[in-house]
Coordinates of C-alpha atoms in Angstrom, one line a residue:
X1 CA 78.8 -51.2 69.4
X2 CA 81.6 -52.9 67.1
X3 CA 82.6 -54.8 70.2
X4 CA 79.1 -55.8 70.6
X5 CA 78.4 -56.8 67.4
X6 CA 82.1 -58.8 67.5
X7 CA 80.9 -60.4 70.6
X8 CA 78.1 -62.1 69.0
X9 CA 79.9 -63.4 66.3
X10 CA 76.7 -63.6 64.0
X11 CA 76.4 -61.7 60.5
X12 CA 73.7 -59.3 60.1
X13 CA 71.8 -58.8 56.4
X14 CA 69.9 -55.6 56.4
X15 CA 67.9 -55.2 53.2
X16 CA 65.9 -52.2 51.9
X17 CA 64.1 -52.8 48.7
X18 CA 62.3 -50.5 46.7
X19 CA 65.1 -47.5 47.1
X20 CA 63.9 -45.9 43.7
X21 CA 60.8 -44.9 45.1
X22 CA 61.8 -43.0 47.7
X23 CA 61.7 -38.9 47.5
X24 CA 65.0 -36.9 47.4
X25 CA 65.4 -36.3 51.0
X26 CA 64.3 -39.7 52.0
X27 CA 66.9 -41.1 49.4
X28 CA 69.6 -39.1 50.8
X29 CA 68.9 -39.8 54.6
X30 CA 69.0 -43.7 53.5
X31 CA 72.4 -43.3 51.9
X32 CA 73.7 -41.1 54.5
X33 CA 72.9 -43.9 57.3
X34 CA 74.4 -46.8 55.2
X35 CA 77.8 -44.5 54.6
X36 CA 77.6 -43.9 58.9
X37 CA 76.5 -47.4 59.6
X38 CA 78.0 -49.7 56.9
X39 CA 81.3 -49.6 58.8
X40 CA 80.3 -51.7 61.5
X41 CA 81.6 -55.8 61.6
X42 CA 80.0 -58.3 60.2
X43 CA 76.7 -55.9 59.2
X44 CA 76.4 -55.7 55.6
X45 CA 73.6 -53.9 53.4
X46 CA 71.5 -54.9 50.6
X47 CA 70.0 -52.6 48.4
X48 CA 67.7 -53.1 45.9
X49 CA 67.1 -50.4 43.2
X50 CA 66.6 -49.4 39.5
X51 CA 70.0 -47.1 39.0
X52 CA 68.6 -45.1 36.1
X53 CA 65.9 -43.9 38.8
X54 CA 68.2 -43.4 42.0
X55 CA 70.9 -41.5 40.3
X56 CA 68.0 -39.1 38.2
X57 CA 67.0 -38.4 41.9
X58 CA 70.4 -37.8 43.0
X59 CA 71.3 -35.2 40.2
X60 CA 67.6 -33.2 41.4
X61 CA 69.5 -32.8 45.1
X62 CA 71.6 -30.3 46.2
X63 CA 74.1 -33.0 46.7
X64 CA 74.6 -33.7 43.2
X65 CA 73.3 -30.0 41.9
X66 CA 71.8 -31.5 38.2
X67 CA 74.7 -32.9 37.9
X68 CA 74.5 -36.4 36.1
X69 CA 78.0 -37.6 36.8
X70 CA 78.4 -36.6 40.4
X71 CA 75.3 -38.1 41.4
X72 CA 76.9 -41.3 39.8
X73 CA 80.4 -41.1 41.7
X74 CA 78.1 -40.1 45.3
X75 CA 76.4 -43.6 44.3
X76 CA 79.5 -45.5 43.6
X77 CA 80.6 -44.8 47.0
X78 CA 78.1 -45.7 48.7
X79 CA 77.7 -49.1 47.3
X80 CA 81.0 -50.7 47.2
X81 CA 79.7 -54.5 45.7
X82 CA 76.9 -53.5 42.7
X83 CA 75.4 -56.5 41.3
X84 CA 73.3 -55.9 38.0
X85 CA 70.3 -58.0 37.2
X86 CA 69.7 -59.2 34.1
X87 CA 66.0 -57.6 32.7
X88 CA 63.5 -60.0 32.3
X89 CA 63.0 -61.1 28.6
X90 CA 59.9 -61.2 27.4
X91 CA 59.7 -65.3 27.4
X92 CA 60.0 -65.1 31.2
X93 CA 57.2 -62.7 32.1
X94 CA 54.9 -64.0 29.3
X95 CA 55.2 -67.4 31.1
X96 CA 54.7 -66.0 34.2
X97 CA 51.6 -63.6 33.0
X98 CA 50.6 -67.2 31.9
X99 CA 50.8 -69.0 35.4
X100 CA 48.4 -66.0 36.7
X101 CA 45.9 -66.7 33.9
X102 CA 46.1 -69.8 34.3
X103 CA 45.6 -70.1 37.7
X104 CA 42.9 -67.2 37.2
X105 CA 41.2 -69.8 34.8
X106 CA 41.1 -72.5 36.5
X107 CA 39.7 -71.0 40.0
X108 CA 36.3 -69.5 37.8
X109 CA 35.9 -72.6 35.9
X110 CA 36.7 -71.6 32.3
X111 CA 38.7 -72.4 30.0
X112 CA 42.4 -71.0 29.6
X113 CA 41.9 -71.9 25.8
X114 CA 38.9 -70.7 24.2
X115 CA 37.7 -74.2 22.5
X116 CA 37.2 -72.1 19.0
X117 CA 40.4 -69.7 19.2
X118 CA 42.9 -73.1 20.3
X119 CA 45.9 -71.3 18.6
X120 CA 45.2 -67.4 20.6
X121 CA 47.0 -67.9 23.9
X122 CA 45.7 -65.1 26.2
X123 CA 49.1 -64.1 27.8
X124 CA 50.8 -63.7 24.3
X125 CA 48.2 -61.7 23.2
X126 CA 48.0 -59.4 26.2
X127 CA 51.8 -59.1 26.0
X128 CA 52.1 -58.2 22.5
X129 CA 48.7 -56.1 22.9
X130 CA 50.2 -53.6 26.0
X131 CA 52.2 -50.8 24.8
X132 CA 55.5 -51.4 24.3
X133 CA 57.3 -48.4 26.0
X134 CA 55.1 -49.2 29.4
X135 CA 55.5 -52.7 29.1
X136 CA 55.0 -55.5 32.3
X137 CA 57.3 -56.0 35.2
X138 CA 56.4 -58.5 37.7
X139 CA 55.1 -56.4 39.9
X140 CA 52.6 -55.1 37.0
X141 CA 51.6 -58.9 35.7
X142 CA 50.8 -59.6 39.9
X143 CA 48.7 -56.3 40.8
X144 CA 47.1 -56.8 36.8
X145 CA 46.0 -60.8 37.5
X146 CA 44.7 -59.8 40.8
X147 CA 42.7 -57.6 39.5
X148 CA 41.3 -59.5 37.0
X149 CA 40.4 -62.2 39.6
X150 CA 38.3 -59.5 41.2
X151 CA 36.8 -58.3 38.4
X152 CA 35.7 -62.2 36.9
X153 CA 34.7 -62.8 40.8
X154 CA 32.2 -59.7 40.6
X155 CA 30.9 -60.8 37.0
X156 CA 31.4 -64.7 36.3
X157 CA 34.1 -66.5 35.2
X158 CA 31.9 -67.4 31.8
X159 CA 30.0 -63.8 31.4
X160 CA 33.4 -61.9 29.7
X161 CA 36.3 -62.7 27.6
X162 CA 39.7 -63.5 29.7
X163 CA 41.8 -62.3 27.3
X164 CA 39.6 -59.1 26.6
X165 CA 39.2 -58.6 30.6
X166 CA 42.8 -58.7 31.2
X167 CA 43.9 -56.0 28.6
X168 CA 40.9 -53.8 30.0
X169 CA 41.8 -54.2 33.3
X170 CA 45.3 -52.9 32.0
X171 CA 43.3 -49.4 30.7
X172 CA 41.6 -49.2 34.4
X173 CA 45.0 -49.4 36.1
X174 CA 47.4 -47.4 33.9
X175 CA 45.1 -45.0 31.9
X176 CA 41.9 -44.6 33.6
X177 CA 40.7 -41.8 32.1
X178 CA 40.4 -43.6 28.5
X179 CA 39.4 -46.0 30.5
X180 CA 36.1 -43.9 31.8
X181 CA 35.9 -42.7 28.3
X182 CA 34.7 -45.7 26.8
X183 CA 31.7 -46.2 27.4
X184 CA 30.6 -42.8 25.9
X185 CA 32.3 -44.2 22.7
X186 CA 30.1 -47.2 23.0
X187 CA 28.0 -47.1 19.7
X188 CA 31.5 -46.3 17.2
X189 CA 33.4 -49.0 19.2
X190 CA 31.0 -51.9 18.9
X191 CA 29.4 -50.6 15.6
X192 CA 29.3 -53.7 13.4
X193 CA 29.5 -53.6 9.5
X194 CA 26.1 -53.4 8.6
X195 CA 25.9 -50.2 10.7
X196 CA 26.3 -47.3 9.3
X197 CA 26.4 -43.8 10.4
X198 CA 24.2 -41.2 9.1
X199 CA 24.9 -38.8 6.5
X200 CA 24.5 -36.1 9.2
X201 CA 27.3 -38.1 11.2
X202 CA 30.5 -38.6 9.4
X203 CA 32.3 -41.4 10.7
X204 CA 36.0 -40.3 12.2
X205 CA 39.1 -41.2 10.8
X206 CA 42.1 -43.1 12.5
X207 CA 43.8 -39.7 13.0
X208 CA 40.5 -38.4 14.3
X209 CA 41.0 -41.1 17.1
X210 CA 44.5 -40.0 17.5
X211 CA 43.3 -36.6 18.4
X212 CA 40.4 -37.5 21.0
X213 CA 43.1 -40.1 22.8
X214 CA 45.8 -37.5 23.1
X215 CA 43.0 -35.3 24.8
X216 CA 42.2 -37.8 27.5
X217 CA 45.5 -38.6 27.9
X218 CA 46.7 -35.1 28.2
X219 CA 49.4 -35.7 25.5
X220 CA 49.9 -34.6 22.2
X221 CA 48.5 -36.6 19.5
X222 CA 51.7 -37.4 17.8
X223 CA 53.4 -39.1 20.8
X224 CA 54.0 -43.1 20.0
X225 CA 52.1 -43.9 23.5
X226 CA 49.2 -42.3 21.5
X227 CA 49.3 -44.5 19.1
X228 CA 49.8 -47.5 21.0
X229 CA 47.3 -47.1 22.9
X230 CA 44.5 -46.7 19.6
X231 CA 46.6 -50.0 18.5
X232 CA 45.2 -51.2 22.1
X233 CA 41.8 -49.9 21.5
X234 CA 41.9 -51.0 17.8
X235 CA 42.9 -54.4 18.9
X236 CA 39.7 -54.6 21.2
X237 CA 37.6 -52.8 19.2
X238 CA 37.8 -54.1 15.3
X239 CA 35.5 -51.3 14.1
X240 CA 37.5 -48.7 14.3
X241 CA 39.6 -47.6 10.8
X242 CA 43.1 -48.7 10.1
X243 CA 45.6 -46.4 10.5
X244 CA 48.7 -46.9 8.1
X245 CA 51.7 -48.7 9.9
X246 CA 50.0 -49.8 12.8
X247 CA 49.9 -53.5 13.3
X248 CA 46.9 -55.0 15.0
X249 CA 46.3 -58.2 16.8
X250 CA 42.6 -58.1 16.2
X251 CA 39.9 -59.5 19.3
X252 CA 37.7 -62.4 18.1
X253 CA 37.0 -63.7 20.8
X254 CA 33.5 -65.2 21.9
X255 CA 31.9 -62.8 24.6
X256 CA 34.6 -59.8 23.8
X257 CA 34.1 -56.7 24.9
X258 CA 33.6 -55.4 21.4
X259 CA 30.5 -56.9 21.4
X260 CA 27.0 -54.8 22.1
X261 CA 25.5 -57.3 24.2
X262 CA 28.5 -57.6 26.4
X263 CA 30.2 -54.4 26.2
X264 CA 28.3 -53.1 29.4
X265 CA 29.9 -56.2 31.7
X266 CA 33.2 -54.7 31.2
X267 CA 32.1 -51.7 33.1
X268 CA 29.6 -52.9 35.4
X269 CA 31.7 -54.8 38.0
X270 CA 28.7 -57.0 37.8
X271 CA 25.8 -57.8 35.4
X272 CA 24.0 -55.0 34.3
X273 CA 20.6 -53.9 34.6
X274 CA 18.3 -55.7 32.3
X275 CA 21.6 -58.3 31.5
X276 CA 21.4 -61.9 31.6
X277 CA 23.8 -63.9 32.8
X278 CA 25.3 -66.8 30.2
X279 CA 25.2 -69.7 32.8
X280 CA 21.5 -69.2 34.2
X281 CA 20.4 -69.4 30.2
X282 CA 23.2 -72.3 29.4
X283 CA 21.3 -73.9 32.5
X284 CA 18.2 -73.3 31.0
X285 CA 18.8 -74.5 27.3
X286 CA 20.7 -78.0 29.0
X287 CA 17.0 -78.3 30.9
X288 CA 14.9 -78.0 27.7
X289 CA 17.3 -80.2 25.8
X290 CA 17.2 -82.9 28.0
X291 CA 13.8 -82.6 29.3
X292 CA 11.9 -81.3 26.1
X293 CA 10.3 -79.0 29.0
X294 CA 10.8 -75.7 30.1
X295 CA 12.7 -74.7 33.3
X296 CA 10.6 -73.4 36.3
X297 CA 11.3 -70.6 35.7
X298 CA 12.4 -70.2 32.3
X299 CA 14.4 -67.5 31.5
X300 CA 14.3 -68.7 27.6
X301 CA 10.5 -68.9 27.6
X302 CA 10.4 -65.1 29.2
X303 CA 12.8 -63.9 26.4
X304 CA 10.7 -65.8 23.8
X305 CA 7.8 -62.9 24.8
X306 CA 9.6 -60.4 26.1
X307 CA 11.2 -58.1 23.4
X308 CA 13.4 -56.2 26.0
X309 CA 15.8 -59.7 26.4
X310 CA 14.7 -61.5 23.3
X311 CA 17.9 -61.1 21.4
X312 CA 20.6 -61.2 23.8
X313 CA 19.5 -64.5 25.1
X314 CA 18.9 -65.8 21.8
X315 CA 22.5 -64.7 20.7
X316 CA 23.5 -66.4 24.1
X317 CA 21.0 -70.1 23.2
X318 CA 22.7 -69.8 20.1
X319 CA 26.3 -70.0 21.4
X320 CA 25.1 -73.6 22.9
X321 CA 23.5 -75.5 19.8
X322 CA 26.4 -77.7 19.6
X323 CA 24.6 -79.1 22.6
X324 CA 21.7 -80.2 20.3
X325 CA 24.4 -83.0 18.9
X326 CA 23.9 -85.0 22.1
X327 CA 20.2 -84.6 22.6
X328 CA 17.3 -87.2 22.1
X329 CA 15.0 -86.5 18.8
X330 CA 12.0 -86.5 20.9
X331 CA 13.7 -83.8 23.4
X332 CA 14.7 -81.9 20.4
X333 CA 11.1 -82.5 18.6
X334 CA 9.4 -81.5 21.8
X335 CA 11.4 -78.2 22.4
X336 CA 10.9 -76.8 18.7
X337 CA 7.3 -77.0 19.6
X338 CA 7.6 -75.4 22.9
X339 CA 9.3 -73.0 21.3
X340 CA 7.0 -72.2 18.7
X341 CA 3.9 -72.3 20.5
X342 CA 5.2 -69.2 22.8
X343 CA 6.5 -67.3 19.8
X344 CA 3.0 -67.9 18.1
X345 CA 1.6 -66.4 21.2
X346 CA 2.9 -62.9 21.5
X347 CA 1.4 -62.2 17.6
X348 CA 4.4 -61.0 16.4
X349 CA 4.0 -62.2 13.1
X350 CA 6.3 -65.3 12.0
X351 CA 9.3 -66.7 14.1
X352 CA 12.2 -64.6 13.6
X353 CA 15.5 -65.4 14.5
X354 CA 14.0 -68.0 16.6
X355 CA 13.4 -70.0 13.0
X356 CA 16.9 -70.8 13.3
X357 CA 17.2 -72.7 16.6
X358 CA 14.3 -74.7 15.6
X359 CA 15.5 -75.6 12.5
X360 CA 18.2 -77.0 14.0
X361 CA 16.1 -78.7 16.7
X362 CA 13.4 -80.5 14.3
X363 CA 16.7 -81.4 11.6
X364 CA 18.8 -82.8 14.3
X365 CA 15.0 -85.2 14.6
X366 CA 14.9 -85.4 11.0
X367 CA 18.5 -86.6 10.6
X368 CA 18.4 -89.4 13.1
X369 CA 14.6 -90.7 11.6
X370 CA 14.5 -94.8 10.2
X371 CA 13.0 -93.5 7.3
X372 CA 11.7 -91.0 5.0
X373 CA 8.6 -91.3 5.9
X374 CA 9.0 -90.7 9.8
X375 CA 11.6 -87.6 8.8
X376 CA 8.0 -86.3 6.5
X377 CA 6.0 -87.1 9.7
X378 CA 7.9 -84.5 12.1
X379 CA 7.3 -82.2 9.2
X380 CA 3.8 -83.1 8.9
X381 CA 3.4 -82.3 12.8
X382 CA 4.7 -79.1 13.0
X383 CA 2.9 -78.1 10.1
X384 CA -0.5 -79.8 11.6
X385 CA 0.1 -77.4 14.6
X386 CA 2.1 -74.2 13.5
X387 CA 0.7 -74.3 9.9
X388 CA 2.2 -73.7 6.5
X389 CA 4.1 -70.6 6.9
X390 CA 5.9 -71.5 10.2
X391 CA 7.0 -74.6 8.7
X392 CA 8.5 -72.7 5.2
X393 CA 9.9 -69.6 7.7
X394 CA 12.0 -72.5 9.5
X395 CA 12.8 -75.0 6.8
X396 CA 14.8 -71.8 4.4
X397 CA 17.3 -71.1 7.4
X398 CA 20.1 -70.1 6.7
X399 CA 22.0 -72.0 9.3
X400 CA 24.9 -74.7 8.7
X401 CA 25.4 -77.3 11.5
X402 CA 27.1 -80.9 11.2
X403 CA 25.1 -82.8 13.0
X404 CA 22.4 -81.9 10.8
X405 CA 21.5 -83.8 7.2
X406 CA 20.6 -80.4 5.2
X407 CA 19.9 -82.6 2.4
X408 CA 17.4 -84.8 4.1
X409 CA 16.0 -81.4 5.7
X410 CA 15.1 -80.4 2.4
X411 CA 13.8 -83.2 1.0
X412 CA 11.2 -83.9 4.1
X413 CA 10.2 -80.4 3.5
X414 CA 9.2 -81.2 -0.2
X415 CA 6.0 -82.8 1.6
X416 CA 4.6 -79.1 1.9
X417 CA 5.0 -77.9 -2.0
X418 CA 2.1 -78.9 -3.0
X419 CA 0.2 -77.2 0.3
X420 CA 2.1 -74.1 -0.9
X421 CA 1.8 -74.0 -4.5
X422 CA -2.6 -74.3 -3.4
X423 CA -1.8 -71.2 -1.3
X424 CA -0.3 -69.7 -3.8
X425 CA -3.6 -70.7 -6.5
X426 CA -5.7 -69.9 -3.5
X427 CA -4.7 -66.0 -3.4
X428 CA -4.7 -65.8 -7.5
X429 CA -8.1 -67.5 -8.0
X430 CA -10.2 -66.2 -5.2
X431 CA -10.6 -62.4 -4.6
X432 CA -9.8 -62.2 -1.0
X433 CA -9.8 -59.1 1.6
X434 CA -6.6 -57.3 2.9
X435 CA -6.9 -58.1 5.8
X436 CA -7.3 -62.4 4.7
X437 CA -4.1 -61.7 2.7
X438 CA -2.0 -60.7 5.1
X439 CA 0.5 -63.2 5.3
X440 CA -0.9 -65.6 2.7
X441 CA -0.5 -63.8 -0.6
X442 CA 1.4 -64.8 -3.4
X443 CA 4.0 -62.8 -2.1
X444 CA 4.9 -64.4 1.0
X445 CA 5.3 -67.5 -0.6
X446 CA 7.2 -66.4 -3.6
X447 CA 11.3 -66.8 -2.0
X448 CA 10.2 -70.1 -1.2
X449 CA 9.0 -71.2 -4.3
X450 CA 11.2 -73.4 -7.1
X451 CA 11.4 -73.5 -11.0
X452 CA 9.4 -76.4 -10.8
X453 CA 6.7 -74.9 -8.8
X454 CA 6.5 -72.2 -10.8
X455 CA 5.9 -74.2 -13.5
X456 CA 2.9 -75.7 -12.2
X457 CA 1.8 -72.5 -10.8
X458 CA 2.3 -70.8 -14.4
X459 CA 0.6 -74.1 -16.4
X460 CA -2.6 -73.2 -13.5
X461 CA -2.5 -69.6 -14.6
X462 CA -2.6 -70.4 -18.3
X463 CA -6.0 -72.3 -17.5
X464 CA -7.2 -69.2 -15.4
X465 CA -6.9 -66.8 -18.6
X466 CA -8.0 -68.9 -21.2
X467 CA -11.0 -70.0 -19.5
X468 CA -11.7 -65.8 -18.7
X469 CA -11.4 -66.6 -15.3
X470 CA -9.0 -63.8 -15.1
X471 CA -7.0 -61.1 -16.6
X472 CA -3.6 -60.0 -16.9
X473 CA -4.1 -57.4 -14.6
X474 CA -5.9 -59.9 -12.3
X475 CA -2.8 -62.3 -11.9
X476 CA -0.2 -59.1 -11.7
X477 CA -2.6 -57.4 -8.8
X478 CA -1.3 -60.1 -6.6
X479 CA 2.6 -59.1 -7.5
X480 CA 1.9 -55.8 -6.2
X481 CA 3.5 -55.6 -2.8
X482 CA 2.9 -53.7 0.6
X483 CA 4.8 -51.8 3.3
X484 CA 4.2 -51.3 6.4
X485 CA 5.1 -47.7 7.4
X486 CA 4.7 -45.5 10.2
X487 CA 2.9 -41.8 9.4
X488 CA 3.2 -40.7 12.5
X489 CA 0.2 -42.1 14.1
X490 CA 1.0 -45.6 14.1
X491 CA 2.1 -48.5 11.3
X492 CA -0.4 -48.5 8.1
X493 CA 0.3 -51.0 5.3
X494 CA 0.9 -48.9 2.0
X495 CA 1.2 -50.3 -1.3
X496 CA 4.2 -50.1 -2.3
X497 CA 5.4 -51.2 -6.2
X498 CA 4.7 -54.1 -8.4
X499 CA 7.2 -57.2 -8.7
X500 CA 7.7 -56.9 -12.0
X501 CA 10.6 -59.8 -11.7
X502 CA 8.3 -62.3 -9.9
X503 CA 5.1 -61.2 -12.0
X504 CA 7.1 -63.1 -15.2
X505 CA 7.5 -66.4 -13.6
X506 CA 3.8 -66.7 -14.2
X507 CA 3.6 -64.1 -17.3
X508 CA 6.5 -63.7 -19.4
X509 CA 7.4 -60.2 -20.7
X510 CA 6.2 -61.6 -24.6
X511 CA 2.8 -62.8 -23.5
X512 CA 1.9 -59.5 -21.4
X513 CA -1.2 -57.6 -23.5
X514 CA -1.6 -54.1 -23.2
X515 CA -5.3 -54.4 -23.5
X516 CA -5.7 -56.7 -20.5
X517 CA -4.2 -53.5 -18.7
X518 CA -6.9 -51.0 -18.2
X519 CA -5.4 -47.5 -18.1
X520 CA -6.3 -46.3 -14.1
X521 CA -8.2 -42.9 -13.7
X522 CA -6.4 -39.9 -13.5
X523 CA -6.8 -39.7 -10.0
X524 CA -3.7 -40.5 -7.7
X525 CA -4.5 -43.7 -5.9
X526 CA -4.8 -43.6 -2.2
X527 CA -1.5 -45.8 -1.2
X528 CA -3.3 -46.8 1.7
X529 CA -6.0 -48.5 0.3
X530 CA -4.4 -52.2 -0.3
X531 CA -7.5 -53.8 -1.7
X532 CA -7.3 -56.1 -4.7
X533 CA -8.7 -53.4 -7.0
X534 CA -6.2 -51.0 -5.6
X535 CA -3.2 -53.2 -6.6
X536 CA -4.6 -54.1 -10.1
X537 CA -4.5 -50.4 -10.4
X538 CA -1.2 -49.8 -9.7
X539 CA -0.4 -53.1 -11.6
X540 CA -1.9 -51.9 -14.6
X541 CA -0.4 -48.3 -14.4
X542 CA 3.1 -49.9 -14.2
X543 CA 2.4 -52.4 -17.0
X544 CA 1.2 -49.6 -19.3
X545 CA 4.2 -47.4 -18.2
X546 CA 6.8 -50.4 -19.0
X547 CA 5.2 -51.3 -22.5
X548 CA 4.7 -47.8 -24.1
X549 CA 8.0 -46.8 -22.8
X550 CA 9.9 -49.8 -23.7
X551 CA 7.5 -52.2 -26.0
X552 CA 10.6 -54.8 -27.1
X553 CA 12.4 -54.9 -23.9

């Protein structure tokens, strides 16, 4: 065979990568036919190997017998020309994780850079995110990225977070048991702040967590990987406690996984059951913003009425109202009046959160009218349609946007004081029924109301009692406010206490007469009866209460 191979006269390269995985015997019977083999002309091996690994095989053989160094002198001979590698530094495989991403991006149609995180690069953060000790090779950063590519192919490239998806996908790969365990941790991991447990349910501590990962994990709960992997979880999951000494690169990104309405996508491979997916709404809103129409069909118009979806896909509208920038004022007039007219259909009471998306719509209307007068006559139309208290419930947003004129907001709102201050007269002169009050007391339009309307609602008052129109007790029946509970049966309205506060804006503390105060029968009141006789009874009993007890406070 040398005579052969000399014959020839070509060079023969025979390459076997991946040595360190192979089994003792295996590992043996390779180096046994390179040592038999290598001495042949012009035929030369090539292997490929992490030592560390090779020679902690070797020393497990009989070859070797646990012996470290001979293991290392067997190797030596074998391989007559070693040529270490440099390790990768972490600059080269974060630029490579970054290709993948990249890449990953750009095939779903997102972007790399999320528009309001510019300065969070997605590779960094995985790399500093996954544990140190288990770190990425090459080989990790390829099989990860492809599986991330699945994973955004099953859901959509703009339903989940990249960034949040990749270090995810790293817990379904290298510790799928915590990985399984999530979801049962669900309502502790995506608890927000003004959630709070129960005072049956004490919420656990950092070392707490340490304990339940070490469980999963089957390690003990001092072990650093322990720790870096809560420091994983932590980093995902903001609402779970610090632990001292750990640093955290905390998740804020837009459709993370530590939010409720998208924590099930992570799981899923898909979209959920009773999920809706961000583009089919983005579609939707884009439709109504440049139509002023609804889609056919309208998944925003279902949500409006449909209590099961309202909220995520008003969380997901909401994500899009920089899109109202670039919209015409009579699209933008036309869809706060479609959305209106469907809330005001399902007789739910006011507009909820919805206020706040048409607030924007009709001030976006309001900011681009000639004059003060038009920006008064959008006012005037939604009030002509929706009435008084839709137009006050949307006009007191709390909502800040650029492309909306607040200031001019308010002022075309001004045009409905003087409807609201006669509400308010309305309710205090004329003794109405509970059921006529509901919504239109004094009351409801009190957080709306100004120091200047006050005034003129306190200078109307005056006239009221010193004409004997009415009492004391009369005005402060109307202060007296009501719940609604449930008892079991179904929600009553219960009265509930008197607004003292709110009562002296139209009867300061020095004026109030204990005679105009009837003392109540000894009776206790029925809390369920909410008539105006009722609440002057209560008011009365708490008026009495506050000046015998403290007459000069």
């Amino acid at each position: 065979m040398s005579a052969a191979i000399s014959q020839v006269g070509k060079n023969v390269l025979v390459v076997v990568d991946d040595v360190d995985r192979l089994h003792a015997d295996e590992l043996l019977a390779v180096m046994k036919t390179v040592r038999l083999l290598g001495r042949f002309p012009h035929v030369h091996y090539l292997l490929s190997y992490d030592e560390k690994t090779v020679i902690d095989v070797l020393t497990r053989t009989d070859l070797a017998n646990n012996d470290h160094d001979r293991a290392r002198d067997y190797l030596e001979k074998i391989v007559q020309y070693p040529f270490e590698l440099p390790p990768l530094r972490k600059s080269h495989l974060t630029t490579e994780l970054r290709l993948q991403l990249k890449a990953i991006a750009q095939s779903h149609g997102i972007d790399y850079l999320t528009p309001t995180h510019q300065d969070s690069d997605p590779a960094d953060t995985v790399y500093r995110t996954i544990p140190e000790e288990e770190g990425l090779t090459l080989r990790r950063i390829y099989r990860l990225c492809n599986q991330v590519d699945v994973m955004l192919s099953l859901i959509g490239g703009e339903e989940i977070n990249l960034t949040d998806a990749t270090v995810i996908t790293y817990l379904r790969l290298h510790h799928p048991d915590l990985y399984r365990r999530l979801p049962r941790w669900r309502s502790a991991l995506t608890r927000t702040s003004h959630i709070y447990f129960s005072s049956s349910t004490k919420e656990p501590t950092a070392e707490e967590w340490l304990v339940r990962i070490a469980d999963v994990v089957r390690l003990e709960a001092d072990a650093p990987l322990v720790r870096e992997l809560y420091r994983v979880l932590r980093g995902l999951f903001p609402a779970l406690p610090h632990l001292t000494g750990l640093f955290v690169l905390s998740s804020e990104a837009p459709l993370g996984v530590r939010l409720p309405a998208y924590f099930p996508r992570y799981f899923a491979f898909g979209m959920p059951d009773g999920d809706v997916s961000n583009a089919s709404v983005q579609a939707d809103f884009s439709i109504l913003l440049s139509s002023g129409q609804w889609a056919e069909p309208s998944i925003i118009q279902t949500a409006i009425t449909d209590p099961d979806i309202d909220f995520q896909v008003f969380q997901k509208v909401f994500n899009q109202v920089d899109e109202i920038r670039s919209a015409s004022a009579e699209n933008c007039i036309s869809a706060a009046h479609k959305i209106a007219a469907e809330w005001s259909s399902t007789e739910r009471g006011i507009f909820s959160r919805w206020h706040t998306l048409i607030y924007l719509l009709l001030g976006r209307a309001i900011t681009d009218a000639q004059t003060a007068e038009a920006a008064q006559e959008i006012v005037h139309a939604f009030y002509t349609e929706f009435g008084l208290n839709a137009v006050l419930e949307v006009g007191h947003s709390n909502v800040e946007e650029n492309f909306v004129d607040h200031g001019r907001v308010r002022e075309a709102l001004r045009s409905v004081d003087e409807a609201m201050i006669g509400a308010v007269l309305n309710d205090l002169t004329n003794d109405r029924s509970p059921d006529e009050r509901v919504s239109t007391s004094t009351l409801d339009y009190a957080r709306y109301l100004d120091e200047e309307s006050w005034m003129k609602i306190r200078h109307a008052t005056e006239v009221l009692l010193r004409d004997g129109f009415r009492t004391q007790s009369d005005i402060a029946a109307r202060f007296v406010s009501v719940a609604l509970v449930n008892n079991g049966r179904g929600t009553v309205r219960k009265l509930r206490e008197l607004e003292t506060e709110l009562f002296t804006n139209v009867i300061p503390r020095e004026q109030w007469n204990l005679t105009d105060f009837p003392e109540p029968p000894d009776t206790q009141p029925d809390e369920t009866e909410h008539t105006l006789p009722s609440c002057k009874a209560l008011a009365s009993k708490t008026i009495r209460s506050m000046l015998t007890t403290h007459p000069t406070d």
